[in-house]
Coordinates of C-alpha atoms in Angstrom, one line a residue:
A1 CA 0.0 0.0 0.0
R2 CA 1.2 3.5 -0.7
N3 CA 2.2 6.0 2.0
P4 CA 0.0 9.0 0.9
I5 CA 1.9 11.6 3.0
A6 CA 5.4 10.5 2.0
E7 CA 4.3 10.3 -1.6
A8 CA 2.9 13.9 -1.4
I9 CA 6.1 15.3 0.1
N10 CA 8.3 13.5 -2.3
D11 CA 6.2 14.4 -5.4
S12 CA 8.6 15.5 -8.1
R13 CA 6.2 18.2 -9.4
R14 CA 6.5 20.3 -6.3
P15 CA 8.2 23.7 -6.9
A16 CA 11.6 24.1 -5.4
E17 CA 10.4 27.0 -3.2
D18 CA 7.8 24.7 -1.6
V19 CA 10.3 22.0 -0.9
A20 CA 12.6 24.7 0.7
R21 CA 9.9 25.5 3.2
D22 CA 9.3 22.0 4.4
A23 CA 11.8 22.2 7.2
A24 CA 9.9 25.1 8.8
R25 CA 6.4 23.9 7.9
H26 CA 6.5 20.3 9.1
P27 CA 4.1 19.1 6.4
A28 CA 4.2 15.3 7.3
E29 CA 3.1 15.9 10.8
L30 CA 0.4 18.4 9.8
L31 CA -1.1 16.2 7.1
A32 CA -1.2 13.3 9.5
F33 CA -2.8 15.5 12.2
A34 CA -5.5 16.6 9.7
G35 CA -6.2 13.0 8.7
V36 CA -5.2 13.3 5.0
E37 CA -5.4 9.9 3.3
D38 CA -6.7 8.2 0.2
G39 CA -10.2 9.2 -0.8
R40 CA -10.6 12.2 1.5
V41 CA -12.3 15.4 0.5
V42 CA -10.1 18.3 1.7
V43 CA -10.9 22.0 1.4
D44 CA -7.9 24.5 1.4
W45 CA -9.3 27.9 2.3
L46 CA -7.1 30.7 0.9
P47 CA -4.4 28.5 -0.4
G48 CA -1.9 31.3 -1.2
G49 CA 0.7 29.9 -3.6
G50 CA -0.7 26.4 -3.3
Y51 CA 1.9 24.8 -1.0
F52 CA -0.6 22.7 1.0
T53 CA -3.0 22.3 -1.9
R54 CA -0.4 20.4 -3.9
L55 CA 0.4 18.2 -0.9
F56 CA -3.3 17.5 -0.3
A57 CA -3.8 16.6 -4.0
V58 CA -1.3 13.8 -3.9
G59 CA -2.2 12.8 -0.3
V60 CA -5.9 12.1 -1.1
G61 CA -5.0 10.2 -4.3
S62 CA -7.1 9.7 -7.4
T63 CA -10.2 8.8 -5.4
G64 CA -10.0 12.0 -3.3
T65 CA -11.0 15.6 -4.1
V66 CA -9.3 18.9 -3.1
Y67 CA -11.1 22.2 -3.3
A68 CA -8.9 25.3 -3.5
W69 CA -11.3 27.8 -2.0
V70 CA -10.8 31.5 -2.7
P71 CA -13.5 34.0 -1.8
S72 CA -14.3 35.9 -5.0
E73 CA -13.8 39.2 -3.1
L74 CA -10.2 38.3 -2.7
K75 CA -9.4 36.6 -6.0
D76 CA -7.3 39.5 -7.4
K77 CA -5.4 40.0 -4.1
Y78 CA -1.9 38.5 -4.5
E79 CA -3.3 36.6 -7.6
L80 CA -5.0 34.2 -5.2
G81 CA -7.6 33.2 -7.8
K82 CA -5.1 32.7 -10.5
N83 CA -2.8 30.6 -8.3
A84 CA -5.7 28.4 -7.2
E85 CA -6.7 27.8 -10.9
A86 CA -3.0 27.0 -11.7
V87 CA -2.8 24.3 -9.1
A88 CA -6.2 22.9 -10.3
A89 CA -4.7 22.8 -13.8
E90 CA -1.7 20.7 -12.5
H91 CA -3.8 18.2 -10.6
K92 CA -7.0 16.7 -11.9
N93 CA -8.4 16.0 -8.5
V94 CA -8.2 19.8 -7.5
T95 CA -11.1 22.1 -8.2
A96 CA -10.7 25.9 -7.7
I97 CA -13.8 27.3 -6.0
I98 CA -14.1 31.1 -6.4
E99 CA -17.4 32.1 -4.8
P100 CA -18.5 34.9 -2.4
M101 CA -16.9 34.6 1.1
L102 CA -20.3 33.9 2.8
A103 CA -22.2 32.3 0.0
T104 CA -20.0 29.3 -1.0
T105 CA -22.4 26.6 -1.9
S106 CA -20.3 24.2 -4.1
I107 CA -18.6 22.4 -1.3
K108 CA -20.3 19.8 0.8
D109 CA -19.5 16.6 2.6
A110 CA -15.9 17.5 3.2
D111 CA -13.7 15.5 5.5
V112 CA -11.3 18.3 6.3
V113 CA -11.5 22.1 6.0
W114 CA -8.0 23.5 6.4
T115 CA -6.7 27.0 6.7
S116 CA -3.1 28.1 7.4
Q117 CA -2.2 31.6 8.6
N118 CA -5.4 33.2 7.4
Y119 CA -7.9 33.1 10.2
H120 CA -6.6 36.3 11.8
D121 CA -7.3 38.1 8.5
L122 CA -11.1 37.7 9.0
Y123 CA -10.8 40.6 11.4
N124 CA -9.0 42.9 8.9
E125 CA -10.3 45.6 6.5
G126 CA -8.4 44.0 3.6
F127 CA -10.8 41.0 4.0
G128 CA -13.9 43.2 4.2
K129 CA -14.4 42.1 7.8
P130 CA -17.0 39.4 7.2
D131 CA -19.3 38.1 9.9
I132 CA -16.9 35.5 11.5
G133 CA -19.8 33.6 13.2
A134 CA -21.4 33.2 9.7
F135 CA -18.1 32.2 8.2
N136 CA -17.5 29.4 10.8
R137 CA -21.1 28.2 10.5
Q138 CA -20.6 27.9 6.7
V139 CA -17.5 25.8 7.3
F140 CA -19.5 23.6 9.7
N141 CA -22.1 23.1 7.0
M142 CA -19.5 22.1 4.4
L143 CA -18.2 19.3 6.5
K144 CA -19.7 15.9 6.8
P145 CA -20.7 14.8 10.3
G146 CA -17.4 13.8 12.0
G147 CA -15.4 16.0 9.7
V148 CA -12.6 18.2 11.0
Y149 CA -11.7 22.0 10.8
I150 CA -8.0 22.6 11.1
I151 CA -6.8 26.1 11.9
V152 CA -3.0 27.1 11.8
D153 CA -2.1 30.6 12.8
H154 CA 0.4 32.9 14.4
V155 CA 0.0 33.2 18.2
A156 CA -0.7 36.5 19.8
A157 CA -0.1 37.1 23.5
A158 CA -3.0 36.0 25.7
G159 CA -5.5 38.8 26.0
A160 CA -3.8 40.9 23.3
P161 CA -6.0 43.6 21.8
M162 CA -7.8 42.6 18.7
E163 CA -5.9 45.1 16.5
V164 CA -2.9 42.7 16.6
T165 CA -4.6 40.8 13.8
D166 CA -3.8 43.7 11.6
T167 CA -0.6 45.2 13.2
L168 CA 1.2 41.9 13.9
H169 CA -0.8 39.4 11.9
R170 CA -1.4 37.3 15.0
I171 CA -4.4 36.2 17.0
D172 CA -5.0 35.0 20.6
P173 CA -5.7 31.2 20.2
A174 CA -8.3 31.4 23.0
I175 CA -10.5 33.7 20.8
V176 CA -10.3 31.3 17.8
K177 CA -11.4 28.4 20.1
Q178 CA -14.3 30.4 21.5
E179 CA -15.5 31.5 18.0
V180 CA -15.2 28.1 16.4
E181 CA -16.9 26.3 19.3
A182 CA -19.8 28.8 19.1
A183 CA -20.5 27.5 15.6
G184 CA -21.1 24.0 16.9
F185 CA -17.6 22.5 16.7
V186 CA -16.0 20.4 19.4
F187 CA -12.3 21.2 20.2
E188 CA -10.4 18.0 19.8
G189 CA -6.8 19.0 20.4
E190 CA -3.7 20.6 19.1
S191 CA -0.4 19.8 17.5
D192 CA 2.7 21.4 19.0
V193 CA 4.8 20.9 15.9
L194 CA 4.9 24.6 15.0
R195 CA 5.3 26.0 18.6
N196 CA 8.3 28.2 19.2
P197 CA 8.8 29.3 22.9
A198 CA 11.5 31.8 21.7
D199 CA 8.9 33.9 20.0
N200 CA 7.7 36.5 22.5
H201 CA 4.6 37.3 20.4
T202 CA 5.4 41.1 20.1
L203 CA 6.9 41.2 16.6
N204 CA 5.1 41.5 13.3
V205 CA 5.2 38.0 11.7
F206 CA 7.0 39.5 8.7
D207 CA 9.8 41.0 10.8
E208 CA 13.0 39.4 9.6
K209 CA 13.9 38.5 13.2
I210 CA 11.0 36.1 13.5
R211 CA 9.7 35.5 9.9
G212 CA 9.4 31.8 9.2
K213 CA 10.0 31.0 12.9
T214 CA 6.9 32.3 14.6
D215 CA 5.1 30.5 17.4
Q216 CA 2.0 28.9 15.7
F217 CA -0.9 27.0 17.0
V218 CA -2.5 24.1 15.1
Y219 CA -6.0 23.5 16.3
K220 CA -8.3 20.6 15.4
F221 CA -12.1 21.0 15.8
R222 CA -14.6 18.3 14.9
K223 CA -18.2 18.5 13.7
P224 CA -20.1 16.1 15.9
A225 CA -20.9 12.8 14.3
A226 CA -24.6 12.9 15.1

């Protein structure tokens, strides 16, 4: 039997810049934590350059499906829509979904909804400050019963003011937990693979002193099975 995660990481089609980021990003541990395996339906919300989308595509195999989900309001930001479509063109099991942030209807019965380093932006003007409760409920509705919602983001100090989502690009994990649980999810646990105790949570994540080495939380929430 194939090892879906090892095959994904060793896939020869991956761009060199993706491979170069593996040491900092710990993809093997993260894909295992998310439960990526053959036949799964995985949604990558705001896939950026497609780093995780490409891994998911190989990880779920020919019987699985990956949705690269970009809200239409953001499709021209950093060429997000174009990037999602490019990855979909590379992998026949990837579909780019470009639909309004709070009216995405093409995705249902997903096993995993994944987002990495984007959740904090829901608070920011550049994202149009959508209704976060409505956003999380939409994710809940996309998932099949028992499906998981994985959120990876940069840690802000406990009790930090909300404007750090914009000034530092960080968020207090306790706020994320509270909001996601309010949508009906059950918190299942976290992975410590991206934690960095040397990060004191005061620097902007793009500051050269910490960039690529920030303290990040990896939370897993589950939609109840019944």
